[in-house]
Coordinates of C-alpha atoms and ligand atoms in Angstrom, one line a residue:
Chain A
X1 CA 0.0 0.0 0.0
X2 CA 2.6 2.2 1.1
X3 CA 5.5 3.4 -2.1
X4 CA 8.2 1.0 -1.3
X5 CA 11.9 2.9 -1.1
X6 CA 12.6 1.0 -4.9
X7 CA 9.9 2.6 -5.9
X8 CA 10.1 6.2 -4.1
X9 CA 13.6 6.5 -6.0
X10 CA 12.2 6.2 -9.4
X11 CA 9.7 8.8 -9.1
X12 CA 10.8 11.4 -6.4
X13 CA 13.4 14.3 -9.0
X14 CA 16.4 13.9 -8.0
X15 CA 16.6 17.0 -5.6
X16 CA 14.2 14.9 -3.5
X17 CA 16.0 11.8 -4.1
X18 CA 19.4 13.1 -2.5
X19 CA 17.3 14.9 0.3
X20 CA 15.6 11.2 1.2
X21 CA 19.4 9.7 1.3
X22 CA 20.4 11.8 4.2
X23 CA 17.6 11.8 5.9
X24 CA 17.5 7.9 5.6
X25 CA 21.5 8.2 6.5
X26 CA 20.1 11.0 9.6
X27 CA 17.5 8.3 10.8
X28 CA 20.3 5.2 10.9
X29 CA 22.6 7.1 12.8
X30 CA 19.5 7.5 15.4
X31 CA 18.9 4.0 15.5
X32 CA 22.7 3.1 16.9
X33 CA 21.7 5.3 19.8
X34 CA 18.7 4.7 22.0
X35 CA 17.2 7.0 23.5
X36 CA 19.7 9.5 23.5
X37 CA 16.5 11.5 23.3
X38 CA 18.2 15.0 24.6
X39 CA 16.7 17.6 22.2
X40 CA 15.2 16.4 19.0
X41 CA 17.8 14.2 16.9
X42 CA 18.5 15.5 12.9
X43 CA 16.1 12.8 11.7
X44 CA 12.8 14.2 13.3
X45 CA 12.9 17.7 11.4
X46 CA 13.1 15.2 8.2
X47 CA 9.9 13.9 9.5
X48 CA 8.3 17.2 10.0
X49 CA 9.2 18.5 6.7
X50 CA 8.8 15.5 4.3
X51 CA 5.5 17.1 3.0
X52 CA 7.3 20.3 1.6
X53 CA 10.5 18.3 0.5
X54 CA 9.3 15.2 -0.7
X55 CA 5.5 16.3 -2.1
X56 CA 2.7 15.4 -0.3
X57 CA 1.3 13.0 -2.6
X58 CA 4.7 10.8 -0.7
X59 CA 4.9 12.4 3.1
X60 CA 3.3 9.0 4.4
X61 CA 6.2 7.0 2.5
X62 CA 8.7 9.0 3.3
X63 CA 8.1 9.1 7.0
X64 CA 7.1 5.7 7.7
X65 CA 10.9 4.6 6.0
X66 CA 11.9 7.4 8.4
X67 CA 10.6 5.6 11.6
X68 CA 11.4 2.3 10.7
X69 CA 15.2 3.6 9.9
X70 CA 15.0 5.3 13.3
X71 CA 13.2 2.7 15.2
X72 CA 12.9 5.3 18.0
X73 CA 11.7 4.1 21.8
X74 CA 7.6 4.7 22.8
X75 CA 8.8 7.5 24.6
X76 CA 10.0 9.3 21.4
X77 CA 7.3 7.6 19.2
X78 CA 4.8 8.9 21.5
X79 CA 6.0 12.4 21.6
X80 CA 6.6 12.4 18.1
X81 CA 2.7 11.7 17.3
X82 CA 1.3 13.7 20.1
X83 CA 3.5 17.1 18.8
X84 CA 3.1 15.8 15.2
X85 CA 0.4 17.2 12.7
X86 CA -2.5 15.2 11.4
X87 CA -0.4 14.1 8.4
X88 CA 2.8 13.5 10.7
X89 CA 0.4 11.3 13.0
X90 CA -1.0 9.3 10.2
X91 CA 2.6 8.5 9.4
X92 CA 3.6 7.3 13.0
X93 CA 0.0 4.8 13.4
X94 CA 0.8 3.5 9.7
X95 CA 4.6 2.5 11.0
X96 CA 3.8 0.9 14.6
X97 CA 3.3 -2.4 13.3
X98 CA 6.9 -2.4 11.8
X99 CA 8.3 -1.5 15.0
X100 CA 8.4 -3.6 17.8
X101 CA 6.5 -2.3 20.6
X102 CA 4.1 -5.1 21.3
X103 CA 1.1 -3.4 22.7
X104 CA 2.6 -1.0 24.5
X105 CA 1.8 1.8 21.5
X106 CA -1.8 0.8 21.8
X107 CA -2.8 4.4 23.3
X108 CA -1.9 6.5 20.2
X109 CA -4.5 4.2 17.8
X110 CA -6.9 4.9 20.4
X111 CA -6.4 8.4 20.5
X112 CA -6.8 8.1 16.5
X113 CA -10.5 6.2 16.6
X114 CA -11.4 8.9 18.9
X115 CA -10.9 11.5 16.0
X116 CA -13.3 12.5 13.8
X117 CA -10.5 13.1 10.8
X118 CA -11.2 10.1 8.4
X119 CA -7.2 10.3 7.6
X120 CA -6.3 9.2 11.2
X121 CA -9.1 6.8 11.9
X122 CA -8.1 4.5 8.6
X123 CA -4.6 4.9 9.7
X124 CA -5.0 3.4 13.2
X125 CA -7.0 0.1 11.9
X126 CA -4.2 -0.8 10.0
X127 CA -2.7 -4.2 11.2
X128 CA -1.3 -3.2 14.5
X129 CA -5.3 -2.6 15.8
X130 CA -5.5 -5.7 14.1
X131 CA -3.2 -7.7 16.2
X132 CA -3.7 -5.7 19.8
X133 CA -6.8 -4.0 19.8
X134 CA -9.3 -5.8 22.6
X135 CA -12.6 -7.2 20.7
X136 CA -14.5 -4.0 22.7
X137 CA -11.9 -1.8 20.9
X138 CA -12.1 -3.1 17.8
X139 CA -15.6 -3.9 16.9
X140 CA -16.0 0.1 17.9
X141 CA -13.3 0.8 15.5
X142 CA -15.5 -1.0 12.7
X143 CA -18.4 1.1 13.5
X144 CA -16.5 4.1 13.5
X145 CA -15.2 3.3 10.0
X146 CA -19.0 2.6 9.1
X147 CA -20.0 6.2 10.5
X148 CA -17.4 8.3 9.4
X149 CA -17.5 6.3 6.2
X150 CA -14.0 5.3 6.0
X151 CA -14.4 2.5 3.7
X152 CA -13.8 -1.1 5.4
X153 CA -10.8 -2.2 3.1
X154 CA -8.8 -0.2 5.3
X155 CA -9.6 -2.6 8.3
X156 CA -6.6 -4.9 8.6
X157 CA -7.3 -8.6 8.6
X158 CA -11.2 -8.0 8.7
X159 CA -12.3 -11.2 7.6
X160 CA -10.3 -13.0 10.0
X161 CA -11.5 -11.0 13.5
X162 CA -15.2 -10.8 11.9
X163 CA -15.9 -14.0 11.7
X164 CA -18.0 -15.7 14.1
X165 CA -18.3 -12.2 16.0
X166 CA -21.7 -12.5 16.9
X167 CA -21.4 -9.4 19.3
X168 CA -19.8 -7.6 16.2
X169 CA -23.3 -9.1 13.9
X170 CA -25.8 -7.8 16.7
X171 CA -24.1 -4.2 16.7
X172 CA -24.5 -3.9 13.1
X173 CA -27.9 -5.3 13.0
X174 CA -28.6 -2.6 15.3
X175 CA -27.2 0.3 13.5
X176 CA -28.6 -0.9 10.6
X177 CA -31.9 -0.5 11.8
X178 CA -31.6 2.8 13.4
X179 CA -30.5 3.8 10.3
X180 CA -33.7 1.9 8.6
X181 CA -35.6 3.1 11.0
X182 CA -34.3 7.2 10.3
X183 CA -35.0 6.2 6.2
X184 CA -32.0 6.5 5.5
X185 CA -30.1 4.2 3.3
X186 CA -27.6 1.1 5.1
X187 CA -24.0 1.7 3.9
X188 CA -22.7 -1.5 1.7
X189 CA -20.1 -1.6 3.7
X190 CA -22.4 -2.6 6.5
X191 CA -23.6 -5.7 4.8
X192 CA -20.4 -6.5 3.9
X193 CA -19.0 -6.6 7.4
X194 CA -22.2 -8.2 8.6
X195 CA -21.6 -11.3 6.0
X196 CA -17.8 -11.9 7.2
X197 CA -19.1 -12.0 10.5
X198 CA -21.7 -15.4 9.2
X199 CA -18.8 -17.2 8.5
X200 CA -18.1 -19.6 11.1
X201 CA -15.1 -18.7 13.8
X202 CA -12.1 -20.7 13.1
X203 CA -10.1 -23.1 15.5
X204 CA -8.6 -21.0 18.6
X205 CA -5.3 -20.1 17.6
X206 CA -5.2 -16.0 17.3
X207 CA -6.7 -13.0 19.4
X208 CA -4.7 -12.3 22.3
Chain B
X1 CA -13.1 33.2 -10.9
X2 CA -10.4 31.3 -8.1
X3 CA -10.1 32.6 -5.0
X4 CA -7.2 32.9 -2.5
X5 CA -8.8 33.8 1.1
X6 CA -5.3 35.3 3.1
X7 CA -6.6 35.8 6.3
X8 CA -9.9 34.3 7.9
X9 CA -10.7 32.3 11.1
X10 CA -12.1 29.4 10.2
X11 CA -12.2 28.0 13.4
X12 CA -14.8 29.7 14.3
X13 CA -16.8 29.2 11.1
X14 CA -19.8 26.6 10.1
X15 CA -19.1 24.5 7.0
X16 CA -22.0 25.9 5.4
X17 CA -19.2 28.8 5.4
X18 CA -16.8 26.2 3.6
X19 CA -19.3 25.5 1.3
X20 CA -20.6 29.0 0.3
X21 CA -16.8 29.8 0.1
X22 CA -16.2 27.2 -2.6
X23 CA -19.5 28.3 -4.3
X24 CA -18.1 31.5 -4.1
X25 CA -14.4 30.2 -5.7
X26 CA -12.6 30.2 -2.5
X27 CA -9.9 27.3 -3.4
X28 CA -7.5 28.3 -0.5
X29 CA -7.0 30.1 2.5
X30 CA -4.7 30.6 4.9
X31 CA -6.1 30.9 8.6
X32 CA -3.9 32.9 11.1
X33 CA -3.5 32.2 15.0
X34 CA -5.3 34.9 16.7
X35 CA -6.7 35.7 20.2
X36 CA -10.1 33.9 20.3
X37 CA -12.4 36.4 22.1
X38 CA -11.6 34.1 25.7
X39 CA -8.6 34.9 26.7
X40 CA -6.7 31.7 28.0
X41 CA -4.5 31.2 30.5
X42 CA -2.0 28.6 29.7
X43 CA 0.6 27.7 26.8
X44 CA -1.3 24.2 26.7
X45 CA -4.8 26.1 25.4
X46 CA -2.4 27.2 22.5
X47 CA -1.1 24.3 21.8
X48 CA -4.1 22.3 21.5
X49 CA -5.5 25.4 19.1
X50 CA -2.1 25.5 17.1
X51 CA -1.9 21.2 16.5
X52 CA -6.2 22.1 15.6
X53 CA -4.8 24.5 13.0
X54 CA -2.7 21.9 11.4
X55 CA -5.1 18.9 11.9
X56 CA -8.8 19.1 12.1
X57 CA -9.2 22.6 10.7
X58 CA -7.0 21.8 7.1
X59 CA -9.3 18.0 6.7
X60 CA -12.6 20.2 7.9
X61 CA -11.2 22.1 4.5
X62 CA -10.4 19.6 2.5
X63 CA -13.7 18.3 2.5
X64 CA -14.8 21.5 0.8
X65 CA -12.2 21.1 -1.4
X66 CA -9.9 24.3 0.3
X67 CA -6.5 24.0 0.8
X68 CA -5.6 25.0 4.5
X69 CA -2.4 26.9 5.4
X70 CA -1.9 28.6 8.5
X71 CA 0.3 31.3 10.4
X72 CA 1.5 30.7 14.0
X73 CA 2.6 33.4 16.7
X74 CA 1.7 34.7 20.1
X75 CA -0.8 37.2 19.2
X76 CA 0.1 40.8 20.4
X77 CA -3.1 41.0 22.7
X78 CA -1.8 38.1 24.6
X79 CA 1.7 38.6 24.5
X80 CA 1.0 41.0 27.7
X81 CA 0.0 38.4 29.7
X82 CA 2.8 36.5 31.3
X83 CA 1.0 33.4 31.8
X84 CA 0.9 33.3 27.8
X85 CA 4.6 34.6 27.2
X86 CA 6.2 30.7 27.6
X87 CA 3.9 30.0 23.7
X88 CA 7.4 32.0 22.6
X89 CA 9.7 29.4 23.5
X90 CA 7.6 26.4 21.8
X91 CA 6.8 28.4 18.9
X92 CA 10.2 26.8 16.6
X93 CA 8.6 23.4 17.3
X94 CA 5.8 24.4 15.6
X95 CA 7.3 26.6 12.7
X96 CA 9.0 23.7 10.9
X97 CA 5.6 22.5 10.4
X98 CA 4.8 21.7 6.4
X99 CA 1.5 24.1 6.2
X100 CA 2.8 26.9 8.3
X101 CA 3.2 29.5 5.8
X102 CA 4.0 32.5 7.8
X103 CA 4.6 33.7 11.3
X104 CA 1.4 35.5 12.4
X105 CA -0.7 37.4 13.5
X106 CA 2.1 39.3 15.3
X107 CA 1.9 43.6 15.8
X108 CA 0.7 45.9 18.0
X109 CA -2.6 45.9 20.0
X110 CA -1.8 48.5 22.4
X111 CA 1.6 49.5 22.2
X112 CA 3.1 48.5 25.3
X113 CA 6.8 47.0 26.0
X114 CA 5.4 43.3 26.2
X115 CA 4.5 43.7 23.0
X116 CA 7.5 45.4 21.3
X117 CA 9.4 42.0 23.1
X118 CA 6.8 39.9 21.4
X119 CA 6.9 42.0 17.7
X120 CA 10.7 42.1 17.5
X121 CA 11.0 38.3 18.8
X122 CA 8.7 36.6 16.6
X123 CA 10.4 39.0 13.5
X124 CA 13.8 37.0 14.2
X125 CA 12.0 33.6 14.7
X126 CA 10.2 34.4 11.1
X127 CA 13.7 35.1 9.6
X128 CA 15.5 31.7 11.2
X129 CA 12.6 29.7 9.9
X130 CA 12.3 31.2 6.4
X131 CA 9.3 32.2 6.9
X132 CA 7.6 35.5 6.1
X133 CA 5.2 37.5 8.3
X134 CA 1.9 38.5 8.8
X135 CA 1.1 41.8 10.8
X136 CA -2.1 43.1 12.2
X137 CA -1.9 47.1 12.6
X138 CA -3.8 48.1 15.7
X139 CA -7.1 48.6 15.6
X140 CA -6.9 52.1 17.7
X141 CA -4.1 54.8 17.2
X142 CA -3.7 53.0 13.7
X143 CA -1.5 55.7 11.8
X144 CA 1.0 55.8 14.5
X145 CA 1.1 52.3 15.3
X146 CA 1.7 51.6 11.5
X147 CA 4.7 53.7 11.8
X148 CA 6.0 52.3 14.6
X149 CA 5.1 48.9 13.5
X150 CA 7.4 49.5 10.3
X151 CA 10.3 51.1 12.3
X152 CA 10.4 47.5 14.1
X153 CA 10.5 45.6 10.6
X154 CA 12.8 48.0 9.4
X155 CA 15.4 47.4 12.7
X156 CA 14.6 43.3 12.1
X157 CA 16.5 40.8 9.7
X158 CA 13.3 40.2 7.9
X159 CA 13.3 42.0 4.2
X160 CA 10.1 43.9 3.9
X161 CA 8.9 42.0 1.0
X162 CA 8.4 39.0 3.1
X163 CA 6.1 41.1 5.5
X164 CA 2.5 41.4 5.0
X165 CA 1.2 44.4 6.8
X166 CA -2.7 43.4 7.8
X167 CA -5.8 45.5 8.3
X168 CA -4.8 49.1 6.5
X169 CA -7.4 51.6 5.2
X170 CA -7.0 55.1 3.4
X171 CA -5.1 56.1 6.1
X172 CA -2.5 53.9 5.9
X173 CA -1.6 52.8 2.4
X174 CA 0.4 54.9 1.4
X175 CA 3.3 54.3 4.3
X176 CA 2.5 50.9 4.2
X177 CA 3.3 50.4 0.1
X178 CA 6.0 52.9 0.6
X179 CA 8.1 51.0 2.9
X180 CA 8.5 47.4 0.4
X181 CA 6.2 45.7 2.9
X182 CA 2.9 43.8 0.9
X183 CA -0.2 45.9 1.8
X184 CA -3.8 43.7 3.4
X185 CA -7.1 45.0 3.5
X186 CA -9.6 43.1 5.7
X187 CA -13.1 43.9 4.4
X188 CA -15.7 44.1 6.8
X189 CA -19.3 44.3 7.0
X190 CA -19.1 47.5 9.2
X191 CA -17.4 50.6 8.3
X192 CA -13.5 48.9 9.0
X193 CA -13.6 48.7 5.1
X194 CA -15.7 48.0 2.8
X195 CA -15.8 47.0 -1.0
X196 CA -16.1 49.8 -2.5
X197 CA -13.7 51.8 -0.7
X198 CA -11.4 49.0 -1.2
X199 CA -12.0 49.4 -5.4
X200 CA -11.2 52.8 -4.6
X201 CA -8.1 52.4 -3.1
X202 CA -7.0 50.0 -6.6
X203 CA -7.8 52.7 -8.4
X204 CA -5.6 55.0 -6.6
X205 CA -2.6 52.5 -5.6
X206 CA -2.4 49.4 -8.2
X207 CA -2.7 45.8 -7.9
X208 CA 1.0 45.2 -7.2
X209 CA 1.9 44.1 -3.6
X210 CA -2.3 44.3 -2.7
X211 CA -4.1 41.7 -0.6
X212 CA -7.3 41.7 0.1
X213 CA -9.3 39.2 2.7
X214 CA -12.2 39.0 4.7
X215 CA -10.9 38.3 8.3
X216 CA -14.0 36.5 9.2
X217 CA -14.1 35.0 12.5
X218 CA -16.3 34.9 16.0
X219 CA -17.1 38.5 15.6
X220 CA -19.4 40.5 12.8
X221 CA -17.6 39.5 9.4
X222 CA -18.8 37.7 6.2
X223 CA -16.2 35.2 4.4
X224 CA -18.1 36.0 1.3
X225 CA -16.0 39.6 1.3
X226 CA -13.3 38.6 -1.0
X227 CA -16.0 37.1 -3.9
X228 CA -17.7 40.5 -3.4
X229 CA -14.6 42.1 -3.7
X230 CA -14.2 40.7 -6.9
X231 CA -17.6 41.5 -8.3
X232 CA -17.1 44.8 -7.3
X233 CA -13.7 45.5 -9.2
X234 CA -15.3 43.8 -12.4
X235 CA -17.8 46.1 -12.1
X236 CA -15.9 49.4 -11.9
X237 CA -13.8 48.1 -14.9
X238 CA -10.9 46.3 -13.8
X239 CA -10.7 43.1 -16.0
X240 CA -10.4 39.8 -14.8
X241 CA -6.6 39.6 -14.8
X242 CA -6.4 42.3 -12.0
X243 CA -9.0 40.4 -10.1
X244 CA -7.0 37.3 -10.5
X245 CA -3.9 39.3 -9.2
X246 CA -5.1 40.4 -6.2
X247 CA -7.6 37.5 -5.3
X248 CA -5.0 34.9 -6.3
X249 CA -1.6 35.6 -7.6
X250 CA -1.0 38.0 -5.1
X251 CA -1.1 35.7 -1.9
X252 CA 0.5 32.9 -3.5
X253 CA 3.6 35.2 -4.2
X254 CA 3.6 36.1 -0.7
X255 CA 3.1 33.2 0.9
X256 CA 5.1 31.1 -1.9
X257 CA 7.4 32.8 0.0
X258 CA 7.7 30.1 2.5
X259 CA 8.0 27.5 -0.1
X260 CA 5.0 25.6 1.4
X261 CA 1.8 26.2 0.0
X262 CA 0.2 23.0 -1.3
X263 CA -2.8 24.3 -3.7
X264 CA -4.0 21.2 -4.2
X265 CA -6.3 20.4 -1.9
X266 CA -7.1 16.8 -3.7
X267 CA -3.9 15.4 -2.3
X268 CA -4.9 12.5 0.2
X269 CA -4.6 8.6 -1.0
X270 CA -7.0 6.0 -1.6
X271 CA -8.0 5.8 1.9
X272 CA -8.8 9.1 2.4
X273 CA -12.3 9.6 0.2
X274 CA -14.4 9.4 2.9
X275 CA -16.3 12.4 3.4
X276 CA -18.2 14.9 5.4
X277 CA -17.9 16.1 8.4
X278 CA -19.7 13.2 10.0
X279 CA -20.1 12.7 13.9
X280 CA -19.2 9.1 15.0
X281 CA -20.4 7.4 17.7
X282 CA -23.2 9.8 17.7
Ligands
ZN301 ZN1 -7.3 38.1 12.2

């Protein structure tokens, strides 16, 4: 989903290109030294201004190579989402699964789904929701996608956590009502949540 | 007929504003930090409104399809309050941001010495940052507090051409234009300024180096004032390359300045179609 670096390199001018080498070169240098998080290290300001160097069209790229160069601790991750802009914030849920924090990070995708900015809320069901979010958590970050309209393709491993969910089926069913009942129309992405959830639940092997 | 709003609070504005606004041809904006009619009493109520300013106000735009810049700064009025003054310090975190276009609204309210430390601070931070700035001439005492206002620019390492002198009427243009700084006009629906003054002064000044916006925010103001701004030159015969001047080219030359305007407000992936402003969870 993301432009892979390969790719990046054949269609960033090469202005661009050299400024993404340093920064890459910044963010390494970072990662040899953890959390030697006394001011803000070189790398970060690359972050911030990836948008304006890069084009915007590849800020999300550019920064999540970034973090996964840096591989910075949850205490710099954390600070760099909650001082970060929208766009910088998309970047930091969109890398978490490629860096190991276990479910430590969990707070900044729930600080996402409570948003109302359709940018951040498909950002944070990517598949680190998928693999740490609680089955409360996550069946609330469906419905959120439903209501703000993010479409459901975003929802990392969907079919998978759906199925069998019969709490997940009733919520729908319910939403779909009030929604029948308001005449207005039932989103098609309801239905097709509500079909995955149908299918039956697999052998006990995944949800934590 | 496109539209380049340079100064408006859209904060406090309804997006049936966003819409009209687009009807109207508004395409971008750029919405400056200001005092919000409350004052607050802590550097965390700015920073809450700055990180709103580069999150939820530039999607609320792009749903109207606007692209959102924004000024930062420590507005003069609460620069005299020391419980505000710390907003200086945190201010270079938040100018390296990719849609701050400009340090502002920074200037004079009422002229005192907090305020000359707040003016001449946020001139330097402007020029480390390669940023221009935007400056609001007071309200009250305007005349003199233009001239002093331009003494200060003058004594800073800011060029005048990257300074955009706000809020100027007949009284003002002339020493405004005169000293290389870009002249604003905020058109209001009171007797501030109005549209036809504002033709006016075009006739007697130009179109070089001329803003106009509508400064809309919490108080009486209409966002529609650049559109009728336009209407109005068209009317009294300036063609539609003048109006494109000084309702588009104009602010993008200034604020180009900062090599960070994005006027294309279609930029978000795949992901990102999903649309209005639409309460969750409701
Ligand atoms: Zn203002």
């Amino acid at each position: 989903m993301l432009t892979s670096r390969e790719k990046l390199d054949d269609r960033l001018p090469g202005a661009a290109r050299a400024w993404l080498d340093e920064a890459l070169a910044e963010a390494a240098h970072a990662a040899g030294r953890p959390d030697a998080d006394t001011g803000n290290p070189p790398w970060e300001l690359r972050f911030v201004s990836a948008g304006r160097h890069c084009g915007p069209e590849h800020a999300d790229a550019v920064r999540v190579l970034l973090l996964v160069e840096a591989r910075p601790a949850l205490p710099a991750v954390t600070r760099l989402y909650e001082q970060g802009t929208a766009a910088e914030r998309r970047a930091v849920l969109l890398a978490l699964h490629r860096i190991e924090f276990g479910p430590a990070a969990l707070g900044l995708v729930e600080d996402a789904l409570r948003t109302n900015d359709t940018r951040l809320v498909a950002a944070a069901v990517g598949p680190y929701a998928a693999a740490h979010l609680d089955a409360h958590g996550w069946r609330h970050a469906v419905l959120k996608c439903l209501f703000t309209e993010v479409p459901v393709e975003a929802v990392d491993r969907l079919a998978d956590r759906a199925r069998g969910d019969a709490e997940l089926a009733r919520m729908l069913e319910d939403f779909a009502a009030e929604r029948t009942a308001a005449g207005r129309t039932v989103p098609a992405d309801l239905r097709t949540v509500l079909a995955l959830t149908a299918a039956p639940a697999p052998a006990p092997t995944e949800e934590s | 007929m496109r539209i380049f709003d340079p100064h408006i609070h859209m904060t406090s504005r309804t997006t049936d504003d966003y819409q009209a606004m687009y009807d109207a041809g508004v395409r971008a904006l750029v919405e400056p930090s200001f005092w919000l009619g409350q004052p607050r009493t802590s550097p965390a109520s700015f920073f809450d409104y700055f990180d709103a300013l580069l999150g939820w106000e530039p999607f609320r735009a792009s749903q109207y399809g606007i692209a959102h810049h924004c000024t930062l700064a420590l507005n003069p009025k609460e620069a005299n309050d020391p419980r505000c003054t710390p907003v200086l310090d945190a201010l270079p975190r938040y100018l390296v941001k990719d849609s701050v276009v400009a340090v502002g609204e920074i200037g004079y309210d009422s002229m005192t010495p907090a305020e000359d430390t707040a003016l001449a601070t946020q001139l330097q931070l402007a020029a480390d940052h390669g940023l221009p700035a935007l400056v609001h001439t007071p309200h009250r005492d305007k005349l003199a507090g233009l001239r002093r206002t331009i003494d200060v620019v003058r004594e800073s390492s800011l060029a005048p051409e990257r300074v955009l002198l706000d809020h100027l009427n007949e009284t003002t243009v002339r020493d405004a234009l005169d000293s290389g700084c870009w002249a604003g006009f905020s058109i209001y629906p009171d007797t501030k300024m109005d549209e036809d003054r504002m033709v006016t002064v075009l006739r007697n000044h130009g179109t070089d180096r001329i803003l106009v916006n509508s400064a809309a925010d919490w108080g009486r103001s209409d966002p529609l004032k650049t559109r009728k701004v336009a209407d109005t030159m068209l009317k009294a015969g300036f063609d539609e390359d003048d109006v494109d001047q000084v309702l588009w080219r104009n602010p993008v030359a200034f604020y180009g300045q900062s090599g960070r305007l994005q006027l294309d407000p279609t930029a978000p992936g795949p992901l990102h179609e999903g649309n209005s402003i639409l309460r969750g969870g409701e």
